[in-house]
Each structure stands twice: as C-alpha cells, then as structure tokens.
PDB file of C-alpha atoms in Angstrom:
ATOM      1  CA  UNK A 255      80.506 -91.832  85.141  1.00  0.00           C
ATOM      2  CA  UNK A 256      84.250 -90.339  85.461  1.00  0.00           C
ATOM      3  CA  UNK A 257      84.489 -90.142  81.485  1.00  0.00           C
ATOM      4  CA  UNK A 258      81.152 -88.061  81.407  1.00  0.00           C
ATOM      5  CA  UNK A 259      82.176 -86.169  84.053  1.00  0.00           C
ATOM      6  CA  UNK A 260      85.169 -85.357  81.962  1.00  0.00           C
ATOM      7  CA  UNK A 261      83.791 -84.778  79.251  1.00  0.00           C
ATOM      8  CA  UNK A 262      80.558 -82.284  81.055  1.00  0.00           C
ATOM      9  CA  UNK A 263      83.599 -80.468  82.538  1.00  0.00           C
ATOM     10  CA  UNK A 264      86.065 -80.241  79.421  1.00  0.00           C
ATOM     11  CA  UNK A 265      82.672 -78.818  77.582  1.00  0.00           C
ATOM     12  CA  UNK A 266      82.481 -76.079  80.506  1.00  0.00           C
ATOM     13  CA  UNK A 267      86.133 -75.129  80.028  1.00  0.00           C
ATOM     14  CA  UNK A 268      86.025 -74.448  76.106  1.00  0.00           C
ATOM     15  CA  UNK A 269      82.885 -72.587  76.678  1.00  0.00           C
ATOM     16  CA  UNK A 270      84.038 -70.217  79.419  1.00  0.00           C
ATOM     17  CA  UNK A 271      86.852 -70.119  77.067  1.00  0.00           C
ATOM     18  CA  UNK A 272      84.922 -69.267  74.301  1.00  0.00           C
ATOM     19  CA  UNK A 273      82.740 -66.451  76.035  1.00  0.00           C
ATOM     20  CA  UNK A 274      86.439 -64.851  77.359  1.00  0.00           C
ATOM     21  CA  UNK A 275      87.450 -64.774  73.665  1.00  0.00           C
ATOM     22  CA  UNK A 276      84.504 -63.224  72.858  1.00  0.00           C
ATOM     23  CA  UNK A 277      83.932 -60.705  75.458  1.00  0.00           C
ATOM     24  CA  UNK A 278      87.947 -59.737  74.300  1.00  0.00           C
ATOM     25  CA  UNK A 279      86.827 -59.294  70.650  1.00  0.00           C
ATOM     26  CA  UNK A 280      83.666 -57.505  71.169  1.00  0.00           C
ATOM     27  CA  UNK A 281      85.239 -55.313  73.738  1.00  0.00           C
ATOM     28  CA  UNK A 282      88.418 -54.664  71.289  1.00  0.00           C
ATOM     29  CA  UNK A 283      86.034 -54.123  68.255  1.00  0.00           C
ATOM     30  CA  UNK A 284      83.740 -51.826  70.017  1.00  0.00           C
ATOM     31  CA  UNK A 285      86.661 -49.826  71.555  1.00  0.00           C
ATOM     32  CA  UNK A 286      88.067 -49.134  68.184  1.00  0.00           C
ATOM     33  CA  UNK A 287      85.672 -46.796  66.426  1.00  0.00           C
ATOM     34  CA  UNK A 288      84.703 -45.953  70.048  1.00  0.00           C
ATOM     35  CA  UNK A 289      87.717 -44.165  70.310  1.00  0.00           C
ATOM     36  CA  UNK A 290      88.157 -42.670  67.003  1.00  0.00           C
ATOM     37  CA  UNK A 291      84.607 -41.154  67.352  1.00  0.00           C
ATOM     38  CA  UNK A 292      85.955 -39.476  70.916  1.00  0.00           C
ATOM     39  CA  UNK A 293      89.127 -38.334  69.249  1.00  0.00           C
ATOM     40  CA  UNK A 294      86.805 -36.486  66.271  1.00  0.00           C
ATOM     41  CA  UNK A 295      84.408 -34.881  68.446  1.00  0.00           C
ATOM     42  CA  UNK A 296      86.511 -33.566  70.998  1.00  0.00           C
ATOM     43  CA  UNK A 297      89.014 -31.788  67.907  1.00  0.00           C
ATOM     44  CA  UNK A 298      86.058 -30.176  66.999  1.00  0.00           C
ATOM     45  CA  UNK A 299      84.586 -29.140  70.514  1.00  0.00           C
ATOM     46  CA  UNK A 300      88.022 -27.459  70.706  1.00  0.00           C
ATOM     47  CA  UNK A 301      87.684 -25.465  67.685  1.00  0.00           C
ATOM     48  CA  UNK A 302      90.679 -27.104  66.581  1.00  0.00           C
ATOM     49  CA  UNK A 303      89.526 -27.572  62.982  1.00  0.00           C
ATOM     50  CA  UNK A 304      89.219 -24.006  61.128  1.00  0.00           C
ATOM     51  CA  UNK A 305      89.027 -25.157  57.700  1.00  0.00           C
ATOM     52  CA  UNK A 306      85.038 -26.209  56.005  1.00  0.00           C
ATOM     53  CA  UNK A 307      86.761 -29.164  54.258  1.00  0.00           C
ATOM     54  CA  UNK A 308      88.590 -30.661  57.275  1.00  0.00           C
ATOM     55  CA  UNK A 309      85.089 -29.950  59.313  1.00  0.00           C
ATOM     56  CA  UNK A 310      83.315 -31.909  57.143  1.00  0.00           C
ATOM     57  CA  UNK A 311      85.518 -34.483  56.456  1.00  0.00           C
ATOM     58  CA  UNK A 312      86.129 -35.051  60.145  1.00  0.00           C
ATOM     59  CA  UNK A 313      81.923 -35.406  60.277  1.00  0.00           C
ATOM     60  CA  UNK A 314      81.900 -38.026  57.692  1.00  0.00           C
ATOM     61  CA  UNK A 315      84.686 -40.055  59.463  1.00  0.00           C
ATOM     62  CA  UNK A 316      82.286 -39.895  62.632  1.00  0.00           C
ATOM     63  CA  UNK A 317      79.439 -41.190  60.863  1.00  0.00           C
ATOM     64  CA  UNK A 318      81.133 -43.657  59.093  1.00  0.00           C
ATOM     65  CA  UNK A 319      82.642 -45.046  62.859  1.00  0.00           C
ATOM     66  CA  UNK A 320      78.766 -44.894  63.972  1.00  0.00           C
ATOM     67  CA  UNK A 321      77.541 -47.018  60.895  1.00  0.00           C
ATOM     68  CA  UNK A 322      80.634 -49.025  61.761  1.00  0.00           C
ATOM     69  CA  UNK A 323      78.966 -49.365  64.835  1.00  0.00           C
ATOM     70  CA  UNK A 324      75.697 -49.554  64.468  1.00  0.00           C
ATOM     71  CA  UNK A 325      76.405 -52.417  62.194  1.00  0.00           C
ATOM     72  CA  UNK A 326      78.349 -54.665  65.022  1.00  0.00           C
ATOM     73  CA  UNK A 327      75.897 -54.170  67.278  1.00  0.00           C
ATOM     74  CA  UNK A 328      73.175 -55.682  65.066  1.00  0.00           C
ATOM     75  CA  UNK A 329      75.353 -58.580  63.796  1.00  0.00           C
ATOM     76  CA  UNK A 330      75.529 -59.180  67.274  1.00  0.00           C
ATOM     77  CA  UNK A 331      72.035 -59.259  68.125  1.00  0.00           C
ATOM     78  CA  UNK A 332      71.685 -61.217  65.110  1.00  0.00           C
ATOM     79  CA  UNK A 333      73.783 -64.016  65.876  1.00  0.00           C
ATOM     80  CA  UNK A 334      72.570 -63.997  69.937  1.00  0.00           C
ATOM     81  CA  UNK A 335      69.391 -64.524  68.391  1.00  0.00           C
ATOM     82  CA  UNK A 336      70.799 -67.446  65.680  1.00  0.00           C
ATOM     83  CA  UNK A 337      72.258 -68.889  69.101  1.00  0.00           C
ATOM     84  CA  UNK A 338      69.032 -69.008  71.212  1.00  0.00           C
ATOM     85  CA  UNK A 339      66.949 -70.229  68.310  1.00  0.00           C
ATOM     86  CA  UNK A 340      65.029 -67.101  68.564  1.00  0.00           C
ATOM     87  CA  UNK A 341      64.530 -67.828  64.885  1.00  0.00           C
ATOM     88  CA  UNK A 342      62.069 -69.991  63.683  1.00  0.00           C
ATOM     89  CA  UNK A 343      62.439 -71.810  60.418  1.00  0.00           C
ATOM     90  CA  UNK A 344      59.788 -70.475  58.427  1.00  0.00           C
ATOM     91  CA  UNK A 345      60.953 -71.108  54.682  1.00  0.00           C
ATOM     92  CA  UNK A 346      58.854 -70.516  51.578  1.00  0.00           C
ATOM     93  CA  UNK A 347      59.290 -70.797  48.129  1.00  0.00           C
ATOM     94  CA  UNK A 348      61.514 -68.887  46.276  1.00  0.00           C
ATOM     95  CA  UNK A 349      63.468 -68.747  42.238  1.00  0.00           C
ATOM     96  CA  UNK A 350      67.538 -69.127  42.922  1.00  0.00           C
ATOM     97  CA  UNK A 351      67.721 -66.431  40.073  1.00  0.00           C
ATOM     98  CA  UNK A 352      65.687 -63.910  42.043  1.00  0.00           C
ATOM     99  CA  UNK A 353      68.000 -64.446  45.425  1.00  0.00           C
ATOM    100  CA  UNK A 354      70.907 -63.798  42.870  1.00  0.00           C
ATOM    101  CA  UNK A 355      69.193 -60.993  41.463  1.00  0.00           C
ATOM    102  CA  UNK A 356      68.604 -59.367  44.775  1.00  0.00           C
ATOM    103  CA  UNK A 357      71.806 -60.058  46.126  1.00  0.00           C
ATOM    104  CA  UNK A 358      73.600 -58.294  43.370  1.00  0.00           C
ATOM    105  CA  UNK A 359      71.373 -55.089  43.693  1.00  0.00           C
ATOM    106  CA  UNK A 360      71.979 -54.714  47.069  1.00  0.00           C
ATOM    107  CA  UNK A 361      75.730 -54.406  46.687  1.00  0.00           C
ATOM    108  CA  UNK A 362      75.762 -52.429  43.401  1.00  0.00           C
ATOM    109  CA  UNK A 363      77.416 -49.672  44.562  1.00  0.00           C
ATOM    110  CA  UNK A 364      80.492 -51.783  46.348  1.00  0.00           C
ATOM    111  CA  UNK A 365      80.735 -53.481  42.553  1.00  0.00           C
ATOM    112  CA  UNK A 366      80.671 -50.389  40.699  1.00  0.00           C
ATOM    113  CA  UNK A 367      82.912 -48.783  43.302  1.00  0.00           C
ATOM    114  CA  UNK A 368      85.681 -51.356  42.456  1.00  0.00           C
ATOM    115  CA  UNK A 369      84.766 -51.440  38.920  1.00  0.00           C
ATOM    116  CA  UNK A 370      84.194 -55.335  39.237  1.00  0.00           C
ATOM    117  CA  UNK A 371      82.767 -57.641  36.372  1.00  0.00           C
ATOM    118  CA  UNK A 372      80.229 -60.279  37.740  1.00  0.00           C
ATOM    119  CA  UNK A 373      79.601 -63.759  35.735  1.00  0.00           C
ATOM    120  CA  UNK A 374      76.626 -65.525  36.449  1.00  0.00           C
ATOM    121  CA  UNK A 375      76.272 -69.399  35.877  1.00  0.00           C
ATOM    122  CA  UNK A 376      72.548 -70.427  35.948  1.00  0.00           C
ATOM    123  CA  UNK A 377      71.135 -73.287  34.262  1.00  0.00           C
ATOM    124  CA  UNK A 378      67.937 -72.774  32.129  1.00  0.00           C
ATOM    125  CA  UNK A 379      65.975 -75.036  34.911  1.00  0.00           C
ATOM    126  CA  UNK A 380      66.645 -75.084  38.451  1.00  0.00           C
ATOM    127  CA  UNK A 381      63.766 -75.964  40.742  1.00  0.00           C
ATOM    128  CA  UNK A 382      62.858 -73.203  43.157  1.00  0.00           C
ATOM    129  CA  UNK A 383      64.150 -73.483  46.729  1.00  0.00           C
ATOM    130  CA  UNK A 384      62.309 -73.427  50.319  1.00  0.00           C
ATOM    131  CA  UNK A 385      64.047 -70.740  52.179  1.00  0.00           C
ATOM    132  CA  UNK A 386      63.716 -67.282  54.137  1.00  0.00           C
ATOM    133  CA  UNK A 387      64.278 -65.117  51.701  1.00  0.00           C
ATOM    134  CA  UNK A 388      65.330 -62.650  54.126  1.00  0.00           C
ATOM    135  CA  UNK A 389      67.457 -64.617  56.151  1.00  0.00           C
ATOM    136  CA  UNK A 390      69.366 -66.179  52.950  1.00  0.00           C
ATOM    137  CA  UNK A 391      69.795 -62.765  51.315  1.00  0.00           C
ATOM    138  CA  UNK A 392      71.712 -61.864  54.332  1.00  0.00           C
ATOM    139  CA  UNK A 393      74.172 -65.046  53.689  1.00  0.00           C
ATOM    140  CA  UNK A 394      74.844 -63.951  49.963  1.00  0.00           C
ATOM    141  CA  UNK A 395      75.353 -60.758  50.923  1.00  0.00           C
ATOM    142  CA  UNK A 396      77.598 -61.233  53.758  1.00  0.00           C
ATOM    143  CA  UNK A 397      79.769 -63.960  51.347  1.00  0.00           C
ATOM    144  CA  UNK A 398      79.487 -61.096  48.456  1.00  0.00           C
ATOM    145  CA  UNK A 399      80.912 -58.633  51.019  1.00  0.00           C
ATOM    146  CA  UNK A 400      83.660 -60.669  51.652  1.00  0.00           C
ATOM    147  CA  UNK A 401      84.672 -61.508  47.757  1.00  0.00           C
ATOM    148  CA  UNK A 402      84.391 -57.747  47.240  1.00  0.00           C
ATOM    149  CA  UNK A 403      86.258 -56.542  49.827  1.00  0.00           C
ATOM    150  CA  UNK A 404      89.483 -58.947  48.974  1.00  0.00           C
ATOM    151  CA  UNK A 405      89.173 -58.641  45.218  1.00  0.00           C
ATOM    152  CA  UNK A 406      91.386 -56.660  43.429  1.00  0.00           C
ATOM    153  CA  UNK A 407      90.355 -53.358  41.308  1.00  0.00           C
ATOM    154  CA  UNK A 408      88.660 -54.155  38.236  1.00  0.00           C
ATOM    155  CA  UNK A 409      88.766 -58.380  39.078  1.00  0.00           C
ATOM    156  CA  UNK A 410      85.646 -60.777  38.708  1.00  0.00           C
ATOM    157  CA  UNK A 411      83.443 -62.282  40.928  1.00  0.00           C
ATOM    158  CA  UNK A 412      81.496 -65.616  39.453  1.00  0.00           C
ATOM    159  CA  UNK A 413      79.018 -66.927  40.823  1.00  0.00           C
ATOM    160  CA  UNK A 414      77.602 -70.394  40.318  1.00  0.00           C
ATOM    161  CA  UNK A 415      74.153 -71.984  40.974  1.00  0.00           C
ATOM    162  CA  UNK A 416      73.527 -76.134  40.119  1.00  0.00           C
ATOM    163  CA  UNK A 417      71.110 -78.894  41.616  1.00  0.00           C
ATOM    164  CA  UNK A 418      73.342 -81.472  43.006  1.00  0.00           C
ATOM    165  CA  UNK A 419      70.717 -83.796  44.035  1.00  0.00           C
ATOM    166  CA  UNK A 420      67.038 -84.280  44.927  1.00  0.00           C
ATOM    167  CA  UNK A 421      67.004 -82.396  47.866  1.00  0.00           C
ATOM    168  CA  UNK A 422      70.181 -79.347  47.682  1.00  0.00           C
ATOM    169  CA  UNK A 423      70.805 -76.319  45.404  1.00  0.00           C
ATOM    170  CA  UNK A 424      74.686 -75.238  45.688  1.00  0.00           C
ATOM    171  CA  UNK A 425      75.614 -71.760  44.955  1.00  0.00           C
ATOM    172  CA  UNK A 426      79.093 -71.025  44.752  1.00  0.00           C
ATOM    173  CA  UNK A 427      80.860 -67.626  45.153  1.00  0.00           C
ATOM    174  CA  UNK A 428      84.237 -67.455  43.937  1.00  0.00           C
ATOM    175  CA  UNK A 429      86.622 -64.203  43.631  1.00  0.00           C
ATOM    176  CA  UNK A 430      90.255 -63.616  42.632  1.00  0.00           C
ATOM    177  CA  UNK A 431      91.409 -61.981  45.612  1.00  0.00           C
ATOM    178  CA  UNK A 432      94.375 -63.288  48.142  1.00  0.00           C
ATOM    179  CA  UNK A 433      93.229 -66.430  49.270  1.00  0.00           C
ATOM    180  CA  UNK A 434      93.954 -68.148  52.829  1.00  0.00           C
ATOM    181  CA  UNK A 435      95.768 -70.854  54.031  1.00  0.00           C
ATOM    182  CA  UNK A 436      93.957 -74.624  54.584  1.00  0.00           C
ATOM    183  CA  UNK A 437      94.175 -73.769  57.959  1.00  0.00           C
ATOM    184  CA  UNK A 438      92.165 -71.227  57.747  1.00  0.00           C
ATOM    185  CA  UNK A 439      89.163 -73.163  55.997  1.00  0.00           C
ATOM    186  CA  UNK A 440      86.768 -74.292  59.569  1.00  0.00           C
ATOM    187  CA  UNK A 441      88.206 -71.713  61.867  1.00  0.00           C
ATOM    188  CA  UNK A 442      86.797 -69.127  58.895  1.00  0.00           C
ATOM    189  CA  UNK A 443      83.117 -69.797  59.984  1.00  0.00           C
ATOM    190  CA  UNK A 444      84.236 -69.043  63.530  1.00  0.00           C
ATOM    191  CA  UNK A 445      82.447 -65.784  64.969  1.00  0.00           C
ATOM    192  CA  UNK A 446      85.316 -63.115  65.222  1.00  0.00           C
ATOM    193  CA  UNK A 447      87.992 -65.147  63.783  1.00  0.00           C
ATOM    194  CA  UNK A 448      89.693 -63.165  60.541  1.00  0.00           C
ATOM    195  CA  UNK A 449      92.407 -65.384  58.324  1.00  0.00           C
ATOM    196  CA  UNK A 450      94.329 -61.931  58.304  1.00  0.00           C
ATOM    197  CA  UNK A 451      93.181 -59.481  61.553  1.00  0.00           C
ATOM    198  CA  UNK A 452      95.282 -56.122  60.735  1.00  0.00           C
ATOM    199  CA  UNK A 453      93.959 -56.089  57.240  1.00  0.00           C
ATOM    200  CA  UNK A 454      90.302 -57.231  57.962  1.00  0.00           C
ATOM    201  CA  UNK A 455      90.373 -54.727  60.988  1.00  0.00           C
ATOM    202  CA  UNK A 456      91.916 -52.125  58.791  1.00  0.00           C
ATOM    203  CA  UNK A 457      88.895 -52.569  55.950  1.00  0.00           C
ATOM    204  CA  UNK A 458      86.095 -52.526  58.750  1.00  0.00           C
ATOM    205  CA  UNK A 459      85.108 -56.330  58.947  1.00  0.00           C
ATOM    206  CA  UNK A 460      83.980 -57.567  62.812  1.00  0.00           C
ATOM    207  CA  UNK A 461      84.702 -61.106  61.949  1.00  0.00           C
ATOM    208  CA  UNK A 462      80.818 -61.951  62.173  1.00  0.00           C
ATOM    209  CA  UNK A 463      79.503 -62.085  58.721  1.00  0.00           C
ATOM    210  CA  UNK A 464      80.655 -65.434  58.111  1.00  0.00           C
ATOM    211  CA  UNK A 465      79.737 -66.457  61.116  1.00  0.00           C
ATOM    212  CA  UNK A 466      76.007 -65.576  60.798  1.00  0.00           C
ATOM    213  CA  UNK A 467      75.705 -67.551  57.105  1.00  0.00           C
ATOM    214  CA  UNK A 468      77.496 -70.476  58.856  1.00  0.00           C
ATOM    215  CA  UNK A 469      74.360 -70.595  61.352  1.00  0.00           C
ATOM    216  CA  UNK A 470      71.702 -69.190  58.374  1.00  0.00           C
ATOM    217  CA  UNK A 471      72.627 -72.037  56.229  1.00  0.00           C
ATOM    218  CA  UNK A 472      72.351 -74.741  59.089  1.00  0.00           C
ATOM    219  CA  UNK A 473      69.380 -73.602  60.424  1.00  0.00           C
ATOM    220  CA  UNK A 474      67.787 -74.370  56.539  1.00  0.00           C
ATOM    221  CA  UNK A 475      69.614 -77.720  56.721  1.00  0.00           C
ATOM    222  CA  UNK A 476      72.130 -77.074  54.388  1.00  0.00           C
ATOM    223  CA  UNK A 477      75.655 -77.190  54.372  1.00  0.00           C
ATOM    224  CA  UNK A 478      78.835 -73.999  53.810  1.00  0.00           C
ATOM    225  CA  UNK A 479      82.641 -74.219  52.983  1.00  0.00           C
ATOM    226  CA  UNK A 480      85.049 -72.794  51.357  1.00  0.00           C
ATOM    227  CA  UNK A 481      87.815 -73.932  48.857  1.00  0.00           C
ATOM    228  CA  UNK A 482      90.992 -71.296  48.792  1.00  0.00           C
ATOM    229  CA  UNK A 483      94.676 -70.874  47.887  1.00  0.00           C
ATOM    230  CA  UNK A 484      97.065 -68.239  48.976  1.00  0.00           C
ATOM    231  CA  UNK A 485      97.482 -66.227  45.668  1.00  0.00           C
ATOM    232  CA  UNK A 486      94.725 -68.316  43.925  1.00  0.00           C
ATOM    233  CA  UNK A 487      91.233 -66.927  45.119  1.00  0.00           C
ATOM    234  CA  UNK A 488      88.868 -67.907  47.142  1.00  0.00           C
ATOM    235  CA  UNK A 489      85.576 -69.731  46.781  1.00  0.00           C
ATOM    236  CA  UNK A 490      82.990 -70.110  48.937  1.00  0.00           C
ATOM    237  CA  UNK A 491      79.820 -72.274  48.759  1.00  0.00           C
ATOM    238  CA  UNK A 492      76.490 -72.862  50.289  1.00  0.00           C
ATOM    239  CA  UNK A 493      73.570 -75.707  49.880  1.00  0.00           C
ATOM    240  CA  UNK A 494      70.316 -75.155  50.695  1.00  0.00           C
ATOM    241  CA  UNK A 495      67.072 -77.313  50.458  1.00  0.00           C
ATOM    242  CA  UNK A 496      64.680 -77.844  46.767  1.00  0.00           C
ATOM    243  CA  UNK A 497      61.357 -76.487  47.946  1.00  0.00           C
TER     244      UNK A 497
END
C-alpha cells in the first residue's frame, strides 16, 4: 500500500509539474506575438509611420503575428481535445499515394518558396490504409513543416512509403537539414519541447506540431520516431494500420 501510495503521489508531482511547464510555455508563446502586435498598432495610432511602404509593411507584420496566433490557439484546442479523447477513431479507407498527394499540395507554396526538390518512393502495390484522412493529413503536414522549415535552400525532401507487415504501412520523411542530438529523439514528441528554442522560436514553431502527430498516430494504433544526426539530416517516420 506504501509503494502505491508512492507511486499515486510521484504521478501527481510530474503532472502538476507538467501543467506548470505548460502554463510557462503557453503563457511565453502567447506573450510573444502578443507583444509585437501591441508594439505595431500603437506606432501607428501615433502617426509615427509617415511612409505607405513602412504602413503597410508594419500591417502585414500584424497579420502575420495574428495568423501566428490564431494558429497556437487551435493547435491547442487540438491537442486538449487529442488529450480528452474528444476524438473518436473513425478511420476509413484510403490510397497512401493520395495522402502523399494531398500532403504535398497543401505545402506547395513553402516548397516552391525554398526552391526544394521532393523524391517520392512508392511501390507499384501498397494496400490502402484505414485512417482519418483528415486527422493523418494533419500529421504529414505537421512532419513536412518541420523538414521544410530546417532544410536548406534548394535541398531535398524524400519521402518513403513500404508495407512492413500484415497489419502497418511506414512512411518515412527524411530532409537534409541540421539534425539533433540522440537526446533529443523522445523528448522531440514532447508538446512544447524544441531540440533548438531560439531558432524554432525565431522561425515561428510553438513546439506542438509534433506533438499532435505523436497522439494522431497513436490514436490509429500506430507507432512515430525519428532517426537524426547533427549535420546529417533528419528522418522521421510514422506506421499506421492496412485497412
């Protein structure tokens, strides 16, 4: 009885733990463009800006900061609702290529933008998968943002899709961008947790994404990683379950 009450009361202290480290984080990323948006809007209440192209570049700073925004506040939502199994597994079937397909598209403009080639490995037959199309899309995307936003200017992205046994599909997503340390590999998947925080901070990531496909992929039954090296690349992999 003493060990479980141990145990019960070790559990409560990493959890209050873990909801101090998160109020920190989301207070700390919400405070950010919070304040940048303040410092924009009150130069131009003041008429301190006289110039059209300063005006409007000021405007599109305070609109990016709102998307910036607007888009931690739903990854938010989405992973409070991940947490309290507000979402019900409701797979169907779906083609790997077509996931692929509409992953790419989505992100076209963040590929072109950074002039980055894209190989594709697919074999001729793959079986289709039973997923939520919508739900998945958002863990290839949020992995794709990731490989684009640490690859270098004109590098590649592969990615990989292969049946590795009756009941998984793995698709892998590997870039050539900085890599991370093995330390980094579990605590990656943590919500908030960035392998380098000034530069993720500095190129707008909230530490989330990762997070989000980490819960995604379990709720399906499947399984994510990641295999990287500091100057090597990094690449990250998902299973999920043969329809």
């Amino acid at each position: 009885m003493t060990s479980n009450l141990n145990e019960s009361f070790q559990k409560l202290r990493t959890a209050e733990a873990s909801r101090k480290e998160l109020i920190a984080n989301v207070s700390h990323d919400l405070r950010t463009p919070m304040a940048s948006i303040q410092a924009f809007v009150e130069a131009l209440q003041d008429d301190v800006i006289q110039d059209k192209a300063t005006f409007d570049r000021y405007l599109q700073t305070i609109r990016l900061e709102t998307g910036r925004l607007d888009g931690l506040i739903q990854e938010l939502f989405k992973l409070s609702q991940l947490d309290a199994g507000g979402t019900v597994f409701a797979p169907e079937r779906y083609d790997v290529d077509h996931l692929l397909l509409d992953g790419l598209q989505s992100l076209a403009f963040h590929l072109e933008e950074k002039q980055l080639k894209i190989e594709v490995d697919l074999p001729d037959r793959l079986p289709p998968v039973a997923i939520m199309p919508q739900e998945m899309k958002r863990v290839l995307s949020n992995i794709l943002h990731n490989a684009i936003r640490y690859s270098p200017f004109g590098g590649t992205i592969r990615l990989k899709a292969e049946q590795i046994s009756d009941q998984f599909v793995r698709l892998d997503i590997e870039d050539q961008g900085e890599g991370m340390e093995e330390s980094d590999h579990i605590k990656i998947f943590d919500r908030f947790y960035r392998a380098d925080p000034s530069r993720t901070r500095a190129s707008g990531g909230a530490g989330l994404g990762l997070a989000i496909a980490k819960s995604i992929v379990h709720l399906h039954g499947g399984a994510i990683g990641v295999e990287s090296q500091k100057e090597k690349g990094s690449r990250f992999w998902f299973t999920i379950p043969i329809y």
